Amino acid sequence: MGCEMTIEAEIFIRAPLARVWRVFSRLEQWKEWNTACAECRFVDGDGLDPGACFAFVVRPLVFPLQVRPRVVSCEPGREVVWEGSRLGIRAVHVWRFRETGEGVVLSSVERFRGALLFLGRLLGVPGRMHRLTVRMLEEIRFHCEEGTRPAGRGEAAGRFPGAV
């Protein structure tokens, strides 16, 4: 029986939806601002179209791990879903963009399933993955807001229940 883990976080970004989407959707430019994911590039396709595959490197532990998710669905400015498998663990990542009168709430929900997750829990992977997600959200916010740090509502919040 496999274990499950969900990492959730969201952030309020004081910027127009068009800008937030532009920053998020240009994966090839993530290297300019994103320290949570390295070497991001398209492997198959050149945009967030369904079926496109891209690669990036994360460090949930000490060693780097390259992942190659495939885009399942994309509604520009609303939702992107990608999924992939690595080391016997399957992940589905959903990004949602919700426009408010003052900006955009960007949320990230990533669900993992696989037998090796029990080991990841012992090694503290849920907390590390949550910190990477929060860091990426904060970097997106900072980049979208063009270097300004607005007061209030700007901190990323989230939860991770760990492996079940």
Short mmCIF file of N, CA and C in Angstrom, two decimals:
data_model
loop_
_atom_site.label_atom_id
_atom_site.label_comp_id
_atom_site.label_asym_id
_atom_site.label_seq_id
_atom_site.Cartn_x
_atom_site.Cartn_y
_atom_site.Cartn_z
N MET A 1 0.84 -1.18 0.00
CA MET A 1 0.00 0.00 0.00
C MET A 1 0.88 1.24 0.00
N GLY A 2 0.59 2.18 -0.86
CA GLY A 2 1.40 3.37 -0.97
C GLY A 2 1.02 4.44 0.02
N CYS A 3 1.95 5.30 0.30
CA CYS A 3 1.72 6.45 1.18
C CYS A 3 1.31 7.64 0.32
N GLU A 4 0.72 8.62 0.99
CA GLU A 4 0.32 9.85 0.31
C GLU A 4 0.85 11.06 1.08
N MET A 5 1.06 12.13 0.35
CA MET A 5 1.50 13.37 0.96
C MET A 5 0.94 14.52 0.11
N THR A 6 0.48 15.57 0.77
CA THR A 6 -0.02 16.75 0.07
C THR A 6 0.70 17.97 0.62
N ILE A 7 1.20 18.79 -0.29
CA ILE A 7 1.85 20.05 0.06
C ILE A 7 0.98 21.17 -0.50
N GLU A 8 0.51 22.07 0.37
CA GLU A 8 -0.35 23.17 -0.06
C GLU A 8 0.21 24.50 0.44
N ALA A 9 0.11 25.51 -0.40
CA ALA A 9 0.50 26.86 0.00
C ALA A 9 -0.16 27.84 -0.96
N GLU A 10 -0.33 29.07 -0.49
CA GLU A 10 -0.86 30.12 -1.36
C GLU A 10 -0.28 31.46 -0.93
N ILE A 11 -0.37 32.41 -1.85
CA ILE A 11 0.16 33.74 -1.57
C ILE A 11 -0.68 34.78 -2.30
N PHE A 12 -0.79 35.94 -1.69
CA PHE A 12 -1.45 37.08 -2.34
C PHE A 12 -0.38 37.90 -3.05
N ILE A 13 -0.63 38.22 -4.32
CA ILE A 13 0.31 39.00 -5.12
C ILE A 13 -0.38 40.29 -5.55
N ARG A 14 0.19 41.39 -5.18
CA ARG A 14 -0.38 42.70 -5.52
C ARG A 14 0.12 43.10 -6.91
N ALA A 15 -0.47 42.46 -7.92
CA ALA A 15 -0.12 42.72 -9.32
C ALA A 15 -1.27 42.24 -10.19
N PRO A 16 -1.38 42.75 -11.40
CA PRO A 16 -2.44 42.30 -12.31
C PRO A 16 -2.26 40.83 -12.69
N LEU A 17 -3.37 40.16 -12.93
CA LEU A 17 -3.34 38.76 -13.32
C LEU A 17 -2.47 38.53 -14.55
N ALA A 18 -2.53 39.42 -15.52
CA ALA A 18 -1.72 39.25 -16.74
C ALA A 18 -0.23 39.18 -16.41
N ARG A 19 0.22 39.99 -15.49
CA ARG A 19 1.64 39.99 -15.11
C ARG A 19 2.00 38.70 -14.37
N VAL A 20 1.15 38.30 -13.43
CA VAL A 20 1.41 37.08 -12.67
C VAL A 20 1.48 35.88 -13.61
N TRP A 21 0.54 35.80 -14.54
CA TRP A 21 0.53 34.69 -15.49
C TRP A 21 1.78 34.72 -16.37
N ARG A 22 2.17 35.90 -16.82
CA ARG A 22 3.36 36.03 -17.68
C ARG A 22 4.61 35.54 -16.95
N VAL A 23 4.78 35.95 -15.70
CA VAL A 23 5.95 35.52 -14.92
C VAL A 23 5.92 34.01 -14.72
N PHE A 24 4.77 33.48 -14.35
CA PHE A 24 4.65 32.05 -14.07
C PHE A 24 4.83 31.22 -15.34
N SER A 25 4.20 31.60 -16.41
CA SER A 25 4.13 30.75 -17.60
C SER A 25 5.40 30.73 -18.45
N ARG A 26 6.30 31.64 -18.23
CA ARG A 26 7.56 31.67 -18.99
C ARG A 26 8.63 30.87 -18.25
N LEU A 27 8.49 29.57 -18.28
CA LEU A 27 9.37 28.68 -17.53
C LEU A 27 10.84 28.87 -17.86
N GLU A 28 11.14 29.18 -19.12
CA GLU A 28 12.53 29.36 -19.51
C GLU A 28 13.18 30.53 -18.78
N GLN A 29 12.38 31.45 -18.25
CA GLN A 29 12.91 32.62 -17.55
C GLN A 29 12.92 32.44 -16.03
N TRP A 30 12.49 31.29 -15.55
CA TRP A 30 12.48 31.06 -14.11
C TRP A 30 13.87 31.23 -13.50
N LYS A 31 14.91 30.93 -14.29
CA LYS A 31 16.28 31.04 -13.76
C LYS A 31 16.62 32.45 -13.31
N GLU A 32 15.89 33.45 -13.82
CA GLU A 32 16.15 34.84 -13.47
C GLU A 32 15.69 35.18 -12.05
N TRP A 33 14.75 34.41 -11.49
CA TRP A 33 14.20 34.77 -10.19
C TRP A 33 13.93 33.58 -9.27
N ASN A 34 13.90 32.37 -9.80
CA ASN A 34 13.46 31.20 -9.04
C ASN A 34 14.65 30.43 -8.47
N THR A 35 14.80 30.42 -7.16
CA THR A 35 15.88 29.65 -6.54
C THR A 35 15.41 28.30 -6.03
N ALA A 36 14.09 28.03 -6.10
CA ALA A 36 13.56 26.74 -5.64
C ALA A 36 13.74 25.65 -6.70
N CYS A 37 13.70 26.04 -7.97
CA CYS A 37 13.86 25.10 -9.08
C CYS A 37 15.00 25.61 -9.97
N ALA A 38 15.86 24.71 -10.37
CA ALA A 38 16.99 25.09 -11.22
C ALA A 38 16.87 24.41 -12.58
N GLU A 39 17.56 24.96 -13.55
CA GLU A 39 17.69 24.36 -14.89
C GLU A 39 16.34 24.05 -15.54
N CYS A 40 15.37 24.92 -15.38
CA CYS A 40 14.04 24.69 -15.94
C CYS A 40 14.06 24.93 -17.45
N ARG A 41 13.56 23.95 -18.19
CA ARG A 41 13.54 24.06 -19.65
C ARG A 41 12.50 23.11 -20.23
N PHE A 42 11.98 23.45 -21.40
CA PHE A 42 11.05 22.57 -22.09
C PHE A 42 11.83 21.46 -22.79
N VAL A 43 11.34 20.24 -22.67
CA VAL A 43 11.94 19.08 -23.31
C VAL A 43 11.14 18.72 -24.56
N ASP A 44 9.83 18.85 -24.46
CA ASP A 44 8.93 18.52 -25.55
C ASP A 44 7.83 19.58 -25.55
N GLY A 45 7.78 20.39 -26.59
CA GLY A 45 6.85 21.52 -26.61
C GLY A 45 7.58 22.78 -26.17
N ASP A 46 6.90 23.90 -26.28
CA ASP A 46 7.55 25.15 -25.91
C ASP A 46 6.63 26.07 -25.11
N GLY A 47 5.62 25.53 -24.52
CA GLY A 47 4.70 26.31 -23.71
C GLY A 47 3.91 25.37 -22.82
N LEU A 48 3.03 25.92 -22.03
CA LEU A 48 2.26 25.12 -21.08
C LEU A 48 1.03 24.47 -21.72
N ASP A 49 1.18 24.02 -22.96
CA ASP A 49 0.09 23.32 -23.63
C ASP A 49 -0.01 21.89 -23.11
N PRO A 50 -1.22 21.33 -23.06
CA PRO A 50 -1.36 19.93 -22.65
C PRO A 50 -0.45 19.02 -23.48
N GLY A 51 0.26 18.15 -22.80
CA GLY A 51 1.19 17.24 -23.45
C GLY A 51 2.62 17.72 -23.43
N ALA A 52 2.85 19.02 -23.22
CA ALA A 52 4.22 19.55 -23.16
C ALA A 52 4.94 18.96 -21.96
N CYS A 53 6.22 18.72 -22.13
CA CYS A 53 7.05 18.16 -21.05
C CYS A 53 8.19 19.14 -20.78
N PHE A 54 8.48 19.35 -19.52
CA PHE A 54 9.61 20.20 -19.16
C PHE A 54 10.41 19.53 -18.07
N ALA A 55 11.59 20.03 -17.84
CA ALA A 55 12.48 19.45 -16.84
C ALA A 55 12.99 20.55 -15.92
N PHE A 56 13.20 20.19 -14.66
CA PHE A 56 13.84 21.10 -13.72
C PHE A 56 14.46 20.28 -12.60
N VAL A 57 15.29 20.92 -11.82
CA VAL A 57 16.01 20.25 -10.73
C VAL A 57 15.56 20.89 -9.41
N VAL A 58 15.22 20.04 -8.46
CA VAL A 58 14.89 20.49 -7.10
C VAL A 58 15.81 19.76 -6.13
N ARG A 59 15.89 20.28 -4.92
CA ARG A 59 16.70 19.66 -3.88
C ARG A 59 15.85 19.43 -2.63
N PRO A 60 15.00 18.38 -2.65
CA PRO A 60 14.22 18.10 -1.44
C PRO A 60 15.10 17.55 -0.33
N LEU A 61 16.25 17.03 -0.69
CA LEU A 61 17.26 16.56 0.27
C LEU A 61 18.58 17.20 -0.13
N VAL A 62 19.67 16.60 0.23
CA VAL A 62 20.99 17.16 -0.08
C VAL A 62 21.30 17.05 -1.57
N PHE A 63 20.91 15.94 -2.18
CA PHE A 63 21.26 15.71 -3.58
C PHE A 63 20.21 16.31 -4.51
N PRO A 64 20.63 16.76 -5.71
CA PRO A 64 19.67 17.31 -6.66
C PRO A 64 18.84 16.19 -7.30
N LEU A 65 17.60 16.51 -7.62
CA LEU A 65 16.70 15.55 -8.23
C LEU A 65 16.07 16.20 -9.46
N GLN A 66 16.33 15.61 -10.64
CA GLN A 66 15.72 16.14 -11.86
C GLN A 66 14.35 15.49 -12.04
N VAL A 67 13.36 16.32 -12.31
CA VAL A 67 12.02 15.82 -12.58
C VAL A 67 11.59 16.31 -13.96
N ARG A 68 10.71 15.54 -14.60
CA ARG A 68 10.22 15.86 -15.94
C ARG A 68 8.71 15.73 -15.98
N PRO A 69 8.00 16.70 -15.44
CA PRO A 69 6.54 16.61 -15.48
C PRO A 69 5.99 16.91 -16.87
N ARG A 70 4.78 16.42 -17.10
CA ARG A 70 4.07 16.67 -18.35
C ARG A 70 2.80 17.45 -18.02
N VAL A 71 2.53 18.48 -18.80
CA VAL A 71 1.35 19.31 -18.59
C VAL A 71 0.11 18.50 -18.95
N VAL A 72 -0.83 18.43 -18.02
CA VAL A 72 -2.08 17.70 -18.22
C VAL A 72 -3.15 18.65 -18.77
N SER A 73 -3.24 19.82 -18.16
CA SER A 73 -4.22 20.81 -18.62
C SER A 73 -3.72 22.21 -18.29
N CYS A 74 -4.20 23.16 -19.08
CA CYS A 74 -3.81 24.55 -18.86
C CYS A 74 -4.94 25.47 -19.30
N GLU A 75 -5.43 26.26 -18.37
CA GLU A 75 -6.36 27.35 -18.66
C GLU A 75 -5.60 28.62 -18.31
N PRO A 76 -5.00 29.29 -19.29
CA PRO A 76 -4.15 30.45 -19.01
C PRO A 76 -4.80 31.45 -18.06
N GLY A 77 -4.05 31.80 -17.02
CA GLY A 77 -4.53 32.75 -16.04
C GLY A 77 -5.51 32.18 -15.03
N ARG A 78 -5.81 30.88 -15.12
CA ARG A 78 -6.76 30.26 -14.19
C ARG A 78 -6.18 29.04 -13.49
N GLU A 79 -5.66 28.09 -14.28
CA GLU A 79 -5.19 26.85 -13.66
C GLU A 79 -4.23 26.11 -14.59
N VAL A 80 -3.20 25.53 -13.98
CA VAL A 80 -2.27 24.66 -14.70
C VAL A 80 -2.11 23.39 -13.87
N VAL A 81 -2.16 22.25 -14.55
CA VAL A 81 -1.96 20.97 -13.88
C VAL A 81 -0.87 20.23 -14.62
N TRP A 82 0.14 19.77 -13.87
CA TRP A 82 1.14 18.89 -14.46
C TRP A 82 1.35 17.71 -13.55
N GLU A 83 1.89 16.63 -14.13
CA GLU A 83 2.11 15.42 -13.35
C GLU A 83 3.37 14.72 -13.83
N GLY A 84 3.92 13.90 -12.96
CA GLY A 84 5.10 13.14 -13.32
C GLY A 84 5.41 12.10 -12.27
N SER A 85 6.36 11.24 -12.59
CA SER A 85 6.79 10.19 -11.67
C SER A 85 8.31 10.17 -11.62
N ARG A 86 8.80 9.85 -10.44
CA ARG A 86 10.25 9.74 -10.25
C ARG A 86 10.49 8.88 -9.02
N LEU A 87 11.39 7.92 -9.15
CA LEU A 87 11.77 7.05 -8.04
C LEU A 87 10.56 6.37 -7.40
N GLY A 88 9.59 5.99 -8.23
CA GLY A 88 8.41 5.29 -7.72
C GLY A 88 7.38 6.17 -7.05
N ILE A 89 7.56 7.47 -7.14
CA ILE A 89 6.61 8.41 -6.54
C ILE A 89 5.93 9.18 -7.67
N ARG A 90 4.62 9.19 -7.63
CA ARG A 90 3.83 9.92 -8.62
C ARG A 90 3.34 11.23 -8.00
N ALA A 91 3.45 12.32 -8.75
CA ALA A 91 3.03 13.63 -8.25
C ALA A 91 2.10 14.31 -9.25
N VAL A 92 1.11 14.99 -8.72
CA VAL A 92 0.22 15.84 -9.51
C VAL A 92 0.26 17.22 -8.86
N HIS A 93 0.59 18.23 -9.64
CA HIS A 93 0.74 19.60 -9.13
C HIS A 93 -0.30 20.49 -9.80
N VAL A 94 -1.12 21.14 -8.98
CA VAL A 94 -2.16 22.05 -9.48
C VAL A 94 -1.84 23.46 -9.01
N TRP A 95 -1.75 24.38 -9.95
CA TRP A 95 -1.55 25.80 -9.67
C TRP A 95 -2.83 26.52 -10.05
N ARG A 96 -3.38 27.33 -9.12
CA ARG A 96 -4.60 28.09 -9.40
C ARG A 96 -4.35 29.58 -9.20
N PHE A 97 -4.91 30.37 -10.10
CA PHE A 97 -4.79 31.82 -10.08
C PHE A 97 -6.19 32.38 -9.85
N ARG A 98 -6.37 33.12 -8.76
CA ARG A 98 -7.69 33.71 -8.47
C ARG A 98 -7.53 35.22 -8.36
N GLU A 99 -8.17 35.91 -9.30
CA GLU A 99 -8.08 37.37 -9.34
C GLU A 99 -8.98 37.96 -8.27
N THR A 100 -8.46 38.96 -7.55
CA THR A 100 -9.25 39.71 -6.57
C THR A 100 -9.21 41.17 -7.02
N GLY A 101 -9.90 42.03 -6.31
CA GLY A 101 -9.90 43.44 -6.67
C GLY A 101 -8.54 44.09 -6.51
N GLU A 102 -7.68 43.51 -5.67
CA GLU A 102 -6.38 44.12 -5.37
C GLU A 102 -5.20 43.37 -5.98
N GLY A 103 -5.43 42.22 -6.56
CA GLY A 103 -4.33 41.44 -7.10
C GLY A 103 -4.76 40.02 -7.40
N VAL A 104 -3.86 39.08 -7.11
CA VAL A 104 -4.08 37.68 -7.44
C VAL A 104 -3.69 36.81 -6.26
N VAL A 105 -4.52 35.81 -5.98
CA VAL A 105 -4.14 34.77 -5.03
C VAL A 105 -3.66 33.59 -5.87
N LEU A 106 -2.41 33.21 -5.67
CA LEU A 106 -1.82 32.08 -6.38
C LEU A 106 -1.71 30.93 -5.39
N SER A 107 -2.31 29.80 -5.74
CA SER A 107 -2.25 28.64 -4.84
C SER A 107 -1.58 27.47 -5.53
N SER A 108 -0.93 26.67 -4.72
CA SER A 108 -0.20 25.49 -5.17
C SER A 108 -0.65 24.31 -4.32
N VAL A 109 -1.10 23.25 -4.99
CA VAL A 109 -1.45 22.00 -4.30
C VAL A 109 -0.73 20.88 -5.04
N GLU A 110 0.15 20.19 -4.33
CA GLU A 110 0.91 19.10 -4.94
C GLU A 110 0.65 17.83 -4.15
N ARG A 111 0.15 16.80 -4.84
CA ARG A 111 -0.16 15.53 -4.20
C ARG A 111 0.81 14.46 -4.69
N PHE A 112 1.37 13.76 -3.73
CA PHE A 112 2.34 12.70 -4.01
C PHE A 112 1.77 11.37 -3.55
N ARG A 113 2.12 10.31 -4.27
CA ARG A 113 1.71 8.97 -3.88
C ARG A 113 2.83 8.01 -4.27
N GLY A 114 3.18 7.12 -3.35
CA GLY A 114 4.20 6.12 -3.64
C GLY A 114 4.74 5.48 -2.38
N ALA A 115 5.25 4.28 -2.54
CA ALA A 115 5.74 3.51 -1.40
C ALA A 115 6.91 4.17 -0.69
N LEU A 116 7.75 4.91 -1.42
CA LEU A 116 8.93 5.51 -0.80
C LEU A 116 8.64 6.74 0.05
N LEU A 117 7.40 7.22 0.04
CA LEU A 117 7.08 8.42 0.82
C LEU A 117 7.27 8.22 2.32
N PHE A 118 7.13 6.97 2.79
CA PHE A 118 7.34 6.73 4.23
C PHE A 118 8.77 7.09 4.60
N LEU A 119 9.72 6.77 3.72
CA LEU A 119 11.12 7.11 3.96
C LEU A 119 11.31 8.63 3.89
N GLY A 120 10.66 9.26 2.93
CA GLY A 120 10.73 10.71 2.81
C GLY A 120 10.23 11.41 4.06
N ARG A 121 9.19 10.88 4.65
CA ARG A 121 8.66 11.47 5.90
C ARG A 121 9.70 11.38 7.00
N LEU A 122 10.36 10.24 7.10
CA LEU A 122 11.40 10.06 8.12
C LEU A 122 12.56 11.04 7.92
N LEU A 123 12.83 11.39 6.67
CA LEU A 123 13.93 12.30 6.35
C LEU A 123 13.52 13.77 6.34
N GLY A 124 12.26 14.04 6.65
CA GLY A 124 11.80 15.43 6.72
C GLY A 124 11.44 16.05 5.38
N VAL A 125 11.18 15.22 4.37
CA VAL A 125 10.87 15.74 3.04
C VAL A 125 9.61 16.60 3.01
N PRO A 126 8.53 16.25 3.73
CA PRO A 126 7.34 17.13 3.66
C PRO A 126 7.65 18.58 4.04
N GLY A 127 8.37 18.78 5.11
CA GLY A 127 8.72 20.14 5.52
C GLY A 127 9.62 20.83 4.51
N ARG A 128 10.57 20.10 3.97
CA ARG A 128 11.48 20.68 2.98
C ARG A 128 10.74 21.06 1.70
N MET A 129 9.83 20.17 1.26
CA MET A 129 9.04 20.47 0.05
C MET A 129 8.14 21.68 0.29
N HIS A 130 7.56 21.76 1.48
CA HIS A 130 6.71 22.91 1.79
C HIS A 130 7.53 24.20 1.75
N ARG A 131 8.72 24.17 2.32
CA ARG A 131 9.57 25.37 2.31
C ARG A 131 9.96 25.76 0.88
N LEU A 132 10.24 24.77 0.01
CA LEU A 132 10.55 25.07 -1.39
C LEU A 132 9.35 25.72 -2.08
N THR A 133 8.16 25.19 -1.82
CA THR A 133 6.95 25.75 -2.43
C THR A 133 6.72 27.18 -1.96
N VAL A 134 6.83 27.40 -0.66
CA VAL A 134 6.65 28.75 -0.12
C VAL A 134 7.69 29.70 -0.69
N ARG A 135 8.93 29.24 -0.79
CA ARG A 135 9.98 30.10 -1.35
C ARG A 135 9.67 30.47 -2.79
N MET A 136 9.21 29.49 -3.58
CA MET A 136 8.88 29.79 -4.97
C MET A 136 7.73 30.79 -5.05
N LEU A 137 6.69 30.60 -4.25
CA LEU A 137 5.58 31.55 -4.24
C LEU A 137 6.04 32.95 -3.87
N GLU A 138 6.89 33.04 -2.86
CA GLU A 138 7.39 34.36 -2.45
C GLU A 138 8.24 35.00 -3.53
N GLU A 139 9.01 34.18 -4.25
CA GLU A 139 9.83 34.72 -5.34
C GLU A 139 8.97 35.16 -6.52
N ILE A 140 7.91 34.41 -6.81
CA ILE A 140 6.98 34.85 -7.86
C ILE A 140 6.37 36.19 -7.46
N ARG A 141 5.92 36.28 -6.22
CA ARG A 141 5.32 37.53 -5.73
C ARG A 141 6.30 38.69 -5.86
N PHE A 142 7.50 38.49 -5.38
CA PHE A 142 8.50 39.55 -5.43
C PHE A 142 8.77 39.98 -6.87
N HIS A 143 8.92 39.01 -7.76
CA HIS A 143 9.20 39.33 -9.17
C HIS A 143 8.01 40.06 -9.81
N CYS A 144 6.80 39.62 -9.52
CA CYS A 144 5.61 40.26 -10.09
C CYS A 144 5.41 41.67 -9.57
N GLU A 145 5.75 41.88 -8.32
CA GLU A 145 5.56 43.20 -7.72
C GLU A 145 6.76 44.11 -7.99
N GLU A 146 7.67 43.65 -8.85
CA GLU A 146 8.82 44.43 -9.31
C GLU A 146 9.66 44.98 -8.17
N GLY A 147 9.93 44.10 -7.25
CA GLY A 147 10.86 44.45 -6.19
C GLY A 147 10.26 45.16 -5.00
N THR A 148 8.97 45.42 -5.01
CA THR A 148 8.36 46.07 -3.85
C THR A 148 7.83 45.01 -2.90
N ARG A 149 7.81 45.33 -1.64
CA ARG A 149 7.28 44.42 -0.63
C ARG A 149 6.10 45.12 0.06
N PRO A 150 4.86 44.84 -0.40
CA PRO A 150 3.71 45.50 0.20
C PRO A 150 3.47 45.03 1.63
N ALA A 151 2.86 45.88 2.42
CA ALA A 151 2.54 45.52 3.80
C ALA A 151 1.33 44.59 3.83
N GLY A 152 1.40 43.57 4.66
CA GLY A 152 0.27 42.69 4.89
C GLY A 152 -0.07 41.80 3.72
N ARG A 153 -0.79 40.78 3.97
CA ARG A 153 -1.33 39.83 2.99
C ARG A 153 -0.31 39.30 2.02
N GLY A 154 0.96 39.53 2.22
CA GLY A 154 1.95 39.09 1.26
C GLY A 154 2.67 37.82 1.64
N GLU A 155 2.52 37.37 2.86
CA GLU A 155 3.24 36.18 3.28
C GLU A 155 2.55 34.93 2.76
N ALA A 156 3.33 34.00 2.30
CA ALA A 156 2.78 32.74 1.84
C ALA A 156 2.32 31.94 3.04
N ALA A 157 1.22 31.26 2.88
CA ALA A 157 0.70 30.41 3.95
C ALA A 157 0.42 29.04 3.37
N GLY A 158 0.49 28.05 4.20
CA GLY A 158 0.19 26.72 3.69
C GLY A 158 0.25 25.68 4.77
N ARG A 159 -0.01 24.45 4.34
CA ARG A 159 0.04 23.35 5.29
C ARG A 159 0.51 22.10 4.56
N PHE A 160 1.01 21.19 5.31
CA PHE A 160 1.38 19.90 4.76
C PHE A 160 1.09 18.86 5.83
N PRO A 161 0.10 18.00 5.59
CA PRO A 161 -0.25 17.01 6.60
C PRO A 161 0.73 15.85 6.69
N GLY A 162 1.66 15.75 5.76
CA GLY A 162 2.62 14.65 5.82
C GLY A 162 2.09 13.39 5.18
N ALA A 163 2.82 12.33 5.34
CA ALA A 163 2.44 11.06 4.73
C ALA A 163 1.31 10.42 5.52
N VAL A 164 0.40 9.82 4.79
CA VAL A 164 -0.74 9.13 5.41
C VAL A 164 -0.51 7.64 5.34
#
